[in-house]
Short mmCIF file of C-alpha atoms and ligand atoms in Angstrom, two decimals:
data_model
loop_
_atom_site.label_atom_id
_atom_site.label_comp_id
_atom_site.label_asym_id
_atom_site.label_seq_id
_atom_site.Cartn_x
_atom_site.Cartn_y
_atom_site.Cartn_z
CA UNK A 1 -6.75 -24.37 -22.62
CA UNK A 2 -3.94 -22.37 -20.87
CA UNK A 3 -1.25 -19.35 -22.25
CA UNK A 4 2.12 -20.06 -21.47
CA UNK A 5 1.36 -16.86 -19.14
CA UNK A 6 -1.29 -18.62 -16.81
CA UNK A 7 1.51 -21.45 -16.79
CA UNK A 8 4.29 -18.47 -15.68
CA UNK A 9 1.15 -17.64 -13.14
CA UNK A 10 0.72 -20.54 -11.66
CA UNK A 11 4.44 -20.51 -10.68
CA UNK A 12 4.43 -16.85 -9.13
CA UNK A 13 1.51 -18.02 -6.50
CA UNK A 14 2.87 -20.65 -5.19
CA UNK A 15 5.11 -20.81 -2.00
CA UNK A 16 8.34 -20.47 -4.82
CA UNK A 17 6.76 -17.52 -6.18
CA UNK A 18 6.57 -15.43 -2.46
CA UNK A 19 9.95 -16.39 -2.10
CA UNK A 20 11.37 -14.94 -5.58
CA UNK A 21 8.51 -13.33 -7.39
CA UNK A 22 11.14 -11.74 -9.83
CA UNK A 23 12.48 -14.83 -11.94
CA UNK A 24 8.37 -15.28 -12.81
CA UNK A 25 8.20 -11.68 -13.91
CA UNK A 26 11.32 -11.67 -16.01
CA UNK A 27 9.31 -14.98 -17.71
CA UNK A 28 6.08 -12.52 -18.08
CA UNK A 29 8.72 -10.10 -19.36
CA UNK A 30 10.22 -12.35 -22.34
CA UNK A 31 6.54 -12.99 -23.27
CA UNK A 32 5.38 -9.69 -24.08
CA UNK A 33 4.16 -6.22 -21.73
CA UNK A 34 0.86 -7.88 -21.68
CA UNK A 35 -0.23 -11.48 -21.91
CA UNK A 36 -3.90 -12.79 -22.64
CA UNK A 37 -4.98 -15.29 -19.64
CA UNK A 38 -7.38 -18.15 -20.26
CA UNK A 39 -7.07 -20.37 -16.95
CA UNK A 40 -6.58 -18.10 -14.13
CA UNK A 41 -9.62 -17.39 -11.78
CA UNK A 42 -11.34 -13.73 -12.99
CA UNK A 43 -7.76 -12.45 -14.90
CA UNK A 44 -8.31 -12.12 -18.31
CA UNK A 45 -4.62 -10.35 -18.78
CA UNK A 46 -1.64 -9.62 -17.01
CA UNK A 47 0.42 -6.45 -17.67
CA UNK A 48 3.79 -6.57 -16.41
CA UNK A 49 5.42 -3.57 -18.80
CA UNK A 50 6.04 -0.65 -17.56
CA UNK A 51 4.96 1.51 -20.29
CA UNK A 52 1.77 -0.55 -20.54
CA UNK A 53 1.13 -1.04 -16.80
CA UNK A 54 1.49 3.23 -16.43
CA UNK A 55 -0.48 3.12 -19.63
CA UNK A 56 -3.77 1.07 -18.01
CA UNK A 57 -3.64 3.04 -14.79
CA UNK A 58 -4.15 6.51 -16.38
CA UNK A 59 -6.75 5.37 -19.37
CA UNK A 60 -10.25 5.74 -18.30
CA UNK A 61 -10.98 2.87 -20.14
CA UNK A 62 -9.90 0.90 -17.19
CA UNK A 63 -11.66 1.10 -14.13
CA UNK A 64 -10.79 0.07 -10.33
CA UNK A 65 -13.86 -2.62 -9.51
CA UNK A 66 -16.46 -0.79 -8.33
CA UNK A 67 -20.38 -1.44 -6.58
CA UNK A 68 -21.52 -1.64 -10.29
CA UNK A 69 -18.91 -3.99 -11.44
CA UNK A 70 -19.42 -6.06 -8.29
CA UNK A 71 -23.15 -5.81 -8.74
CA UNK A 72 -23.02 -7.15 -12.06
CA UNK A 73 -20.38 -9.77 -11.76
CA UNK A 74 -21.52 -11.24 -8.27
CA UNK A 75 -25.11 -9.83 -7.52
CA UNK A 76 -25.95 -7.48 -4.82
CA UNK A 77 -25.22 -10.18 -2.16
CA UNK A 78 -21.90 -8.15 -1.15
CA UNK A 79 -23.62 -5.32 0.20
CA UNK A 80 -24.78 -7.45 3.43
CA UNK A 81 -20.89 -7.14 4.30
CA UNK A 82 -19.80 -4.49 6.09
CA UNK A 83 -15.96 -4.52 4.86
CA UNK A 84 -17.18 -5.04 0.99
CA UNK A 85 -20.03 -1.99 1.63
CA UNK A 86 -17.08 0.41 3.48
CA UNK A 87 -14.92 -0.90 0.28
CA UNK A 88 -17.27 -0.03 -2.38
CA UNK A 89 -18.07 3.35 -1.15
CA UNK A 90 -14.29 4.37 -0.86
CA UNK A 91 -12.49 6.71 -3.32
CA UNK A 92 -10.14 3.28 -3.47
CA UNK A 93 -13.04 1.25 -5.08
CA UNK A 94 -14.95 4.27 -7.26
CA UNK A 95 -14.61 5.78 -10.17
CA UNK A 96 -16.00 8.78 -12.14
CA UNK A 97 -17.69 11.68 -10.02
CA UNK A 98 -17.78 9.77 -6.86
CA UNK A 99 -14.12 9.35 -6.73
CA UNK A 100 -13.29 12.72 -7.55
CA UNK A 101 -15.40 14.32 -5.02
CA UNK A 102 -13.54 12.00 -2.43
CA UNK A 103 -10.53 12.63 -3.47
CA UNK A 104 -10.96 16.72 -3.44
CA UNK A 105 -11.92 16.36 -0.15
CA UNK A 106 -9.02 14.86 1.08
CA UNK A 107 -6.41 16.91 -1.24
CA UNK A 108 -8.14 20.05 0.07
CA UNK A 109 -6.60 19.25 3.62
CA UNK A 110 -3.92 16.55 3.07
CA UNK A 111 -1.60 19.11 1.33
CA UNK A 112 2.48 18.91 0.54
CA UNK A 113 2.46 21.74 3.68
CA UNK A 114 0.49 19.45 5.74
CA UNK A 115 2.93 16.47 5.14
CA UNK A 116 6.10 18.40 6.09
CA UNK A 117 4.65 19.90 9.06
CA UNK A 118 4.07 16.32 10.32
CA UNK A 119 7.53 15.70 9.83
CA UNK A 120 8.74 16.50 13.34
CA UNK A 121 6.15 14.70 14.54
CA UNK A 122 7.70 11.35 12.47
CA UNK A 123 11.26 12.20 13.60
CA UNK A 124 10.03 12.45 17.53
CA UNK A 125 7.79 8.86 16.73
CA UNK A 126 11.29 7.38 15.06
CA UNK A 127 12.82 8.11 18.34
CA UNK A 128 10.66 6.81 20.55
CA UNK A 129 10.45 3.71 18.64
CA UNK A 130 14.36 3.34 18.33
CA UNK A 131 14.33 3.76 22.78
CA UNK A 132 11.65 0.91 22.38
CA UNK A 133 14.32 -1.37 20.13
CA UNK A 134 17.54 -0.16 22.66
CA UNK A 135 15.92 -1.35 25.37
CA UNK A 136 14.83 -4.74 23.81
CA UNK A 137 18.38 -5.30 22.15
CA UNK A 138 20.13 -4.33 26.03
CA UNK A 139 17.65 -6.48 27.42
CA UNK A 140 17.38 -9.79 25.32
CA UNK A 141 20.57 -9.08 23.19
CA UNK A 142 18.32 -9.14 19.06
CA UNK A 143 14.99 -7.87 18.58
CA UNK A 144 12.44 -8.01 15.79
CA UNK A 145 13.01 -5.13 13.69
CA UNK A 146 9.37 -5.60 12.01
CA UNK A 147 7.31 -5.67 15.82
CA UNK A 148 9.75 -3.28 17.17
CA UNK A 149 9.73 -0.73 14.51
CA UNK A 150 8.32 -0.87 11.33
CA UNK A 151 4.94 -2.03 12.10
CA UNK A 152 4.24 0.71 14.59
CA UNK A 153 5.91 3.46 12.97
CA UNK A 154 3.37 4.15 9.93
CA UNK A 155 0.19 3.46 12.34
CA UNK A 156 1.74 6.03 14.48
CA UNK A 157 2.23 8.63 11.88
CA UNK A 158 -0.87 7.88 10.19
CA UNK A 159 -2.68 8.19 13.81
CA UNK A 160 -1.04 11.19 14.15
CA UNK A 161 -2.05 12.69 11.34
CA UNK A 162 -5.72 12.29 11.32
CA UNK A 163 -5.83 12.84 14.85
CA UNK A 164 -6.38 9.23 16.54
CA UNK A 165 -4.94 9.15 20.14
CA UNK A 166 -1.73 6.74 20.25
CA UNK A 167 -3.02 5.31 22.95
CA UNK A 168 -5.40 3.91 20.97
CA UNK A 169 -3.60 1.71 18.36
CA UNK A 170 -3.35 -0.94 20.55
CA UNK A 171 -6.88 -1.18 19.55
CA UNK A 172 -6.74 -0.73 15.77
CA UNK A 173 -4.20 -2.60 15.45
CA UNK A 174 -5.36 -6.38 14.83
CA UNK A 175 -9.01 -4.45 13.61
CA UNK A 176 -7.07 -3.50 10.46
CA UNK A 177 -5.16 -6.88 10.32
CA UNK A 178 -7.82 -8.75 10.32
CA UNK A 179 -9.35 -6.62 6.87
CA UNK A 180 -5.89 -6.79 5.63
CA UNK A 181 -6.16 -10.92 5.75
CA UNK A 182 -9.07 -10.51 4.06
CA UNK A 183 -7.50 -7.89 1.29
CA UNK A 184 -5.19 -10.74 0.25
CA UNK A 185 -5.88 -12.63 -3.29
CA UNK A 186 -5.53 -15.79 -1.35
CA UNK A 187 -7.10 -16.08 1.73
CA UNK A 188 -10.68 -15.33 0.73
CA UNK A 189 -12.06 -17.50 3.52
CA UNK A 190 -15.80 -16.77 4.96
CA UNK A 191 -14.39 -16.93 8.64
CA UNK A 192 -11.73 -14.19 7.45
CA UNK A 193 -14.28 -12.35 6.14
CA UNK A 194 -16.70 -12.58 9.00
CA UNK A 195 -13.84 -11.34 10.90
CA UNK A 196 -12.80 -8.85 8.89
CA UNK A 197 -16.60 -7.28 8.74
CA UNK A 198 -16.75 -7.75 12.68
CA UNK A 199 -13.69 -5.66 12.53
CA UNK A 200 -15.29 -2.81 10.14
CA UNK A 201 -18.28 -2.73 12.52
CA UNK A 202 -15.69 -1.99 15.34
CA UNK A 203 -13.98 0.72 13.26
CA UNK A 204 -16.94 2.46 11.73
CA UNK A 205 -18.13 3.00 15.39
CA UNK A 206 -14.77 4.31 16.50
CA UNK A 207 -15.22 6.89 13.24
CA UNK A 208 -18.11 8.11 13.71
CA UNK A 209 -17.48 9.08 18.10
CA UNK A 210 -14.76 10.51 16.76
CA UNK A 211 -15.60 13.01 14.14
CA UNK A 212 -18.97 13.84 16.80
CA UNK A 213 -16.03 14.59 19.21
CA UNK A 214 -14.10 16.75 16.99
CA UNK A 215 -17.09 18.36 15.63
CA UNK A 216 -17.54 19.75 19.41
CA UNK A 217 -14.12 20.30 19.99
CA UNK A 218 -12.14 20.74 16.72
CA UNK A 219 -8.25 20.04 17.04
CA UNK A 220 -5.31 20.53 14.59
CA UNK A 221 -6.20 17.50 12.69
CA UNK A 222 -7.26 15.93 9.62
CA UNK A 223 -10.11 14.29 10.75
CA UNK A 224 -11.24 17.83 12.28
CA UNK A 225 -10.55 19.78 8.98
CA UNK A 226 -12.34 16.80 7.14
CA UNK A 227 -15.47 17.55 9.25
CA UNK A 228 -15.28 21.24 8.69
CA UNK A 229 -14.68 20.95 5.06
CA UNK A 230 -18.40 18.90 4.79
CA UNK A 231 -20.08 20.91 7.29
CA UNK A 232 -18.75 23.92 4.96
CA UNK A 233 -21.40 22.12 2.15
CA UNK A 234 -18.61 22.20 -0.34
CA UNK A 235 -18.26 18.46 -1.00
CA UNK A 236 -21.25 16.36 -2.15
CA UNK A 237 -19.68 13.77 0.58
CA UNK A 238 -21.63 12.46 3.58
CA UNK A 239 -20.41 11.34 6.96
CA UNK A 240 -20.55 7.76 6.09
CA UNK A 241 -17.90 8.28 3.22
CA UNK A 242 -15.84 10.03 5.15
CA UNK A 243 -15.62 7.31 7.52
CA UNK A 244 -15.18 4.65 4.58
CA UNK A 245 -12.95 6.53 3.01
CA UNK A 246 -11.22 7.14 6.71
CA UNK A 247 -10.91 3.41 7.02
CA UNK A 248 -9.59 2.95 3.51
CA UNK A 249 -6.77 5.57 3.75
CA UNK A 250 -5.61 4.20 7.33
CA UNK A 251 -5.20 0.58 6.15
CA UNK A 252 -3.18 1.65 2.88
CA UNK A 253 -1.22 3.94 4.92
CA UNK A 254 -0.26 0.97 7.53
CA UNK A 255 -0.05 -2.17 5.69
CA UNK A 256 2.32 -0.69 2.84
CA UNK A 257 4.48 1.27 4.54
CA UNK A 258 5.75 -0.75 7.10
CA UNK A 259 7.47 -2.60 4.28
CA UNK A 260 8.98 0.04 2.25
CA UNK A 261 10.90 0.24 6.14
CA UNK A 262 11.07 -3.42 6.72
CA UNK A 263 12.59 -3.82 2.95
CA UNK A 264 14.52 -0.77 3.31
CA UNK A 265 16.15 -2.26 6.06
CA UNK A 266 16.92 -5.91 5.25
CA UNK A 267 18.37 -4.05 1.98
CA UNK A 268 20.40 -2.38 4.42
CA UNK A 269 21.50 -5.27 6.86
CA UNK A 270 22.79 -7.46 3.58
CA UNK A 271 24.61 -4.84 2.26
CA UNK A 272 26.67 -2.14 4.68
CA UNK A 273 27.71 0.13 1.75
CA UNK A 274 24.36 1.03 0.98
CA UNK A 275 24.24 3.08 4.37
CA UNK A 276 26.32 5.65 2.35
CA UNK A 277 23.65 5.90 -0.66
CA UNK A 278 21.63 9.57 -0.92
CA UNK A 279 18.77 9.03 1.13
CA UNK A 280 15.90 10.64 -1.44
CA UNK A 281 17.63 7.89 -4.09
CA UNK A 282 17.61 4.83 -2.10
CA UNK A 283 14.10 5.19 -0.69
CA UNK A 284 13.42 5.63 -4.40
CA UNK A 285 15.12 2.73 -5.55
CA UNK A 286 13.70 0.20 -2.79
CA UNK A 287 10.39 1.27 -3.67
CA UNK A 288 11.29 -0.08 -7.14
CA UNK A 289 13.07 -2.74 -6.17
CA UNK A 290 10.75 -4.54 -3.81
CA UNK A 291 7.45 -2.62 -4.37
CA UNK A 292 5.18 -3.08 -1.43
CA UNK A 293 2.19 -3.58 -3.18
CA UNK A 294 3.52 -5.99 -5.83
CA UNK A 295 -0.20 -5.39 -7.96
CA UNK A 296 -3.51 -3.79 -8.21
CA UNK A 297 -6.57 -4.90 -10.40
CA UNK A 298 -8.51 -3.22 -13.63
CA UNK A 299 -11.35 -3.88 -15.98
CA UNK A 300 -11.95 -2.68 -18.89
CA UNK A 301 -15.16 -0.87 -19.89
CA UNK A 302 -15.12 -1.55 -23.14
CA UNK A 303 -12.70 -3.13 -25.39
CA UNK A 304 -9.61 -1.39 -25.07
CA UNK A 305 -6.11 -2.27 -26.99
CA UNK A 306 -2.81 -2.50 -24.81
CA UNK A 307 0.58 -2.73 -26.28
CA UNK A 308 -0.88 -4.71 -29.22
CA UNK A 309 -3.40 -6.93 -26.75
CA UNK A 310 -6.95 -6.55 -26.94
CA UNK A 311 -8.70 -6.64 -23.77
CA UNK A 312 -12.22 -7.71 -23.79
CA UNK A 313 -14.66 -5.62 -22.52
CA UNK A 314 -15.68 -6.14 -18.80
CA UNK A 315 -12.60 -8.28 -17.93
CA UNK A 316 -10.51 -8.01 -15.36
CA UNK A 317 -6.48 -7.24 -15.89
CA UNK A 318 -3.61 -7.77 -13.37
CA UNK A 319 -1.77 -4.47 -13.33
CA UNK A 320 1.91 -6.14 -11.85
CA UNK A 321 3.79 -2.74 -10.08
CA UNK A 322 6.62 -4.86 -8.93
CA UNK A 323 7.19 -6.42 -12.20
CA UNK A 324 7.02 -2.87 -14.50
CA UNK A 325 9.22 -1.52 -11.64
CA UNK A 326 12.01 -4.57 -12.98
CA UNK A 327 11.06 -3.99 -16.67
CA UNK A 328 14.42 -4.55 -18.58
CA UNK A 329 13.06 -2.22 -21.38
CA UNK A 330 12.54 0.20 -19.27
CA UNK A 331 15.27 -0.21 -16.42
CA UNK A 332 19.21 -0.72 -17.36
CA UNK A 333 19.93 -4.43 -15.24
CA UNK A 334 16.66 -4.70 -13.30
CA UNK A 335 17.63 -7.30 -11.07
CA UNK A 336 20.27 -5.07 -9.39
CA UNK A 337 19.31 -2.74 -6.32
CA UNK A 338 21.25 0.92 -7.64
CA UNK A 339 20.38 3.82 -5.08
CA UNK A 340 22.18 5.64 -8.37
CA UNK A 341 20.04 5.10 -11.09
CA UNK A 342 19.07 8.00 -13.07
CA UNK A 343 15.25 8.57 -13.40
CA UNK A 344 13.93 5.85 -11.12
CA UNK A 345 10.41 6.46 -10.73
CA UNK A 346 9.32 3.58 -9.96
CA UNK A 347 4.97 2.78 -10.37
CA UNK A 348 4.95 1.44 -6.94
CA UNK A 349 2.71 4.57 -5.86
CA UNK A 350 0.60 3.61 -9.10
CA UNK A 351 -0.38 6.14 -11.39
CA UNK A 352 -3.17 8.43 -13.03
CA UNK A 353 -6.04 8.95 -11.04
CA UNK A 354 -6.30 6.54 -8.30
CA UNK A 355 -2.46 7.69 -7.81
CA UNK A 356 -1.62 7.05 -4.27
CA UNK A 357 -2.61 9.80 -1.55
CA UNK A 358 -0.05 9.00 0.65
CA UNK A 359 2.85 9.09 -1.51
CA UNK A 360 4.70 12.10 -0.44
CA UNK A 361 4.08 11.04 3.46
CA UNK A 362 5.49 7.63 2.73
CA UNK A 363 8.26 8.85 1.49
CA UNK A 364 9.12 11.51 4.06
CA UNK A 365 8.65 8.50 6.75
CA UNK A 366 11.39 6.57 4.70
CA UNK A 367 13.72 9.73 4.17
CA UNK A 368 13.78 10.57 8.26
CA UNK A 369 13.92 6.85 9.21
CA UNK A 370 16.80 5.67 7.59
CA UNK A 371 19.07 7.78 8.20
CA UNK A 372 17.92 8.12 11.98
CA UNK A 373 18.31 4.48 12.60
CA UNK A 374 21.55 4.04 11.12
CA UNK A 375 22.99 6.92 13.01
CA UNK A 376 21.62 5.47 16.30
CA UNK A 377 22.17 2.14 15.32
CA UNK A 378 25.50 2.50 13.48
CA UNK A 379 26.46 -1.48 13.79
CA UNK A 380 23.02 -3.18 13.25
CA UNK A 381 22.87 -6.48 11.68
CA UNK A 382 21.11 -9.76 11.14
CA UNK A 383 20.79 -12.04 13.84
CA UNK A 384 18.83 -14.39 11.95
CA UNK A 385 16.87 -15.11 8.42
CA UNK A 386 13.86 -12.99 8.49
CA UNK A 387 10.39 -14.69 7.91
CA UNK A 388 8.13 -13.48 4.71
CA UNK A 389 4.94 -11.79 5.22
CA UNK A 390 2.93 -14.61 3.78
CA UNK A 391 1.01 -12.36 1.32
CA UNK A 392 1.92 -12.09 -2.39
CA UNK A 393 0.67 -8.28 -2.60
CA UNK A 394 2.12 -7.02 0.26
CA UNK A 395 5.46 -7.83 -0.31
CA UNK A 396 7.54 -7.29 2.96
CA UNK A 397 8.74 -9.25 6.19
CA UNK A 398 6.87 -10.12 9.15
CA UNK A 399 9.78 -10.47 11.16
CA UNK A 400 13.60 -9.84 11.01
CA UNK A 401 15.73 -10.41 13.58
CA UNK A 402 18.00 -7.83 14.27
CA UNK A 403 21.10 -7.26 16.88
CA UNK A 404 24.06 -4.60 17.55
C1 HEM B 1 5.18 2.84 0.76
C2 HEM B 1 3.96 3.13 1.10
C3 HEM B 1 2.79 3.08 0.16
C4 HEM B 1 2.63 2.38 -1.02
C5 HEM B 1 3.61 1.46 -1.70
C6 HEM B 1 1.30 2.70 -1.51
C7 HEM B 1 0.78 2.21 -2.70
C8 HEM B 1 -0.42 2.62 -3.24
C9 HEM B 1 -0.91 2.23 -4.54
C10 HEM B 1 -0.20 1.30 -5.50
C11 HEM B 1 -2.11 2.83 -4.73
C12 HEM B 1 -2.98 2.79 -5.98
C13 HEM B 1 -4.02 1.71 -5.94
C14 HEM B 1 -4.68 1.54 -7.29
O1 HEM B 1 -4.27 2.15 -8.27
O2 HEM B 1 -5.64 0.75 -7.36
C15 HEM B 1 -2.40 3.57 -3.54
C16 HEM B 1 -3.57 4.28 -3.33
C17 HEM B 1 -3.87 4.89 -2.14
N1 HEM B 1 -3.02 5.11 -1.07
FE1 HEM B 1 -1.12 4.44 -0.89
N2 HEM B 1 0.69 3.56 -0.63
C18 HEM B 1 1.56 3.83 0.40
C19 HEM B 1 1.34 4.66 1.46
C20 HEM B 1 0.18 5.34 1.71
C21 HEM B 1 -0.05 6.25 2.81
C22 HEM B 1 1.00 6.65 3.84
C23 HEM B 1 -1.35 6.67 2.72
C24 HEM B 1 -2.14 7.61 3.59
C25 HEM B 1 -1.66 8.45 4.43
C26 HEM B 1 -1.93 6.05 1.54
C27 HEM B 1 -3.22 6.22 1.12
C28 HEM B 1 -3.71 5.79 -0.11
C29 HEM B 1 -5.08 6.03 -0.56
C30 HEM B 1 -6.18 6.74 0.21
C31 HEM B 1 -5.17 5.47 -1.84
C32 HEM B 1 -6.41 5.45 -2.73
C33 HEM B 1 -6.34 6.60 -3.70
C34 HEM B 1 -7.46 6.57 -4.72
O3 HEM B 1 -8.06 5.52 -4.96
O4 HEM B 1 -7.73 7.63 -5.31
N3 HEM B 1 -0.97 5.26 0.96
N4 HEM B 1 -1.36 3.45 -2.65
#
């Protein structure tokens, strides 16, 4: 037997539901903040209110799926893959003590200073992209905004910050594409995966020289501070974490923020008079709008009540961030992009404590972007229909053609 949610479901992945996600959600919407599941794969629930979405991310109840929860819902077979072992052990996939120690670690030298200290560092990176994107519009008269720009421009920062050489991303790059084919819902393949853990292999290697190499020679950088704060024997956290948890935070810096740019822009191209919106508000409002990471995943460790639904214990709920971001109850018209909405705050950074570490660097890379493109590149525009990214939790572009 099905719930006229699993029906609603069934609609949002399929190739209609990529497309326009945001007619199923207002569906999920009518039927409640949270709907009971009975015929779709491991869900047990979906929560698409905002209220209740915010509520489930911050109640300790609900947990992010963890080596236990794996353990006892799959058997230990996982743990002969590299990507699901470097998963398991991040703060991403842990909960409890484990998580916090991770995440002290990484707030004690990923700080609000350290973020706007990087800054120049994005601006000069934003420059030397846009030369990149001149010279390919003087020379072939478009270019793809996505391979031009907004792919490169968060691996650069994020390389930046921890203190990867540029030179090397040419390197990383399809390494942390091929996990991120793996990290999507639907493309659980086991030659993806074999990829993906050939590619963790690859990466853990890289790690490992260099934090040795920084532990020799120690250099402005995260990765050299993150060294010095273990070797200081504050952190119960060993070099493997830090690697997995390394690995973790550079994928979830790349493959989300390229499309809070990519959507930023197409928002842009389709509508000129947004280029006169405050830029703090607009990067606000296309996180709501088109969240890049439309959901994330829960279970519950005992039964636990949401909004009036009772979630069985040990099942799994579908937290939807891009449909509480377009919750009517919650948002005035929903459906319409306004840079001057008051109180946006969108959950597109999720919430309580698996809140997003990046959040404040994300948004500085939007806030110096914008604004720097469209003063460079005062009469961009489409040249052409951009083509999805065919994932339905990354929501974003993979390429848009642009021209002057
Ligand atoms: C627009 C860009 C970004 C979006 C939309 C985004 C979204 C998210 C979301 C929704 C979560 C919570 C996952 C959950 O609750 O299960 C998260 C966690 C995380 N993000 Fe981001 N992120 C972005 C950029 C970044 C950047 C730039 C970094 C690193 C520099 C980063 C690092 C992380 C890490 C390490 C976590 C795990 C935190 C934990 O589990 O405690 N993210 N992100």
């Amino acid at each position: 037997m099905t719930t006229a949610a699993d029906q609603v479901l069934k609609g949002l992945f399929s190739e209609a539901g990529l497309d326009d996600p945001y007619r199923y959600y207002a569906e999920l919407h009518r039927l409640g903040p949270v709907s009971l599941l009975a015929g779709t794969g491991s869900y047990a629930a979906v929560v698409t209110g905002y209220e209740a979405a915010d509520q489930v991310l911050r109640d300790p109840r609900f947990r992010v799926t963890d080596d236990a929860y794996t353990d006892e819902r799959s058997g230990p077979a996982w743990r002969d893959h590299p990507l699901l072992a470097v998963l398991n052990n991040s703060m991403m996939y842990s909960n409890g003590s484990r998580h916090s120690q991770a995440r002290r670690l990484f707030h004690q030298v990923f700080t609000p200073r350290r973020v706007a200290q990087l800054e120049p560092d994005v601006s000069r990176l934003v420059d030397g992209l846009m030369d990149g994107l001149a010279d390919r519009l003087a020379t072939d008269g478009q270019a793809d905004f996505m391979t031009e720009f907004a792919y490169p421009l968060p691996s650069s920062v994020v390389a930046a910050l921890l203190g990867i050489p540029q030179a090397d991303l040419a390197w990383f790059r399809p390494r942390v594409e091929r996990i991120n084919d793996f990290l999507d819902v639907t493309g659980k393949s086991d030659e993806i995966l074999a990829a993906a853990d050939q590619a963790t292999v690859e990466l853990s290697e890289y790690y490992g020289s260099l934090i040795a190499e920084r532990r020799t020679k120690p250099r402005d950088d995260l990765i050299s501070q993150l060294a010095e704060a273990i070797d200081a024997g504050e952190h119960d956290v060993s070099d493997h974490d830090l690697i997995c948890n390394l690995m973790v935070l550079f994928n979830a810096s790349f493959v989300t923020t390229i499309h809070l740019i990519g959507n930023g822009m197409r928002l842009l191209l389709d509508d000129p008079a947004l280029r006169r919106a405050d830029t703090d508000n607009f990067v606000e409002e296309v996180l709501r709008y088109e969240a890049p990471v439309q959901f994330v995943a829960r279970f519950a460790a005992e039964e636990a009540e949401v909004a009036g639904t009772v979630i069985p214990p040990k099942q799994l709920v579908l937290v939807m961030l891009g449909a509480a971001n377009r919750d009517p109850r919650r948002y005035e018209e929903p459906q319409v992009f306004d840079a001057g909405r008051p109180e946006i705050r969108p959950l597109s950074f999720g919430a309580g404590p698996h809140f997003c570490l990046g959040a404040a660097l994300a948004r500085a890379e939007g806030r110096l972007a914008f604004p720097q493109l469209l003063e460079r590149f005062p009469s961009l525009r489409a040249a052409g229909d951009p083509v999805r990214n065919p994932q339905q939790f990354l929501r974003g572009y993979k390429s848009m053609p642009v021209a002057t």
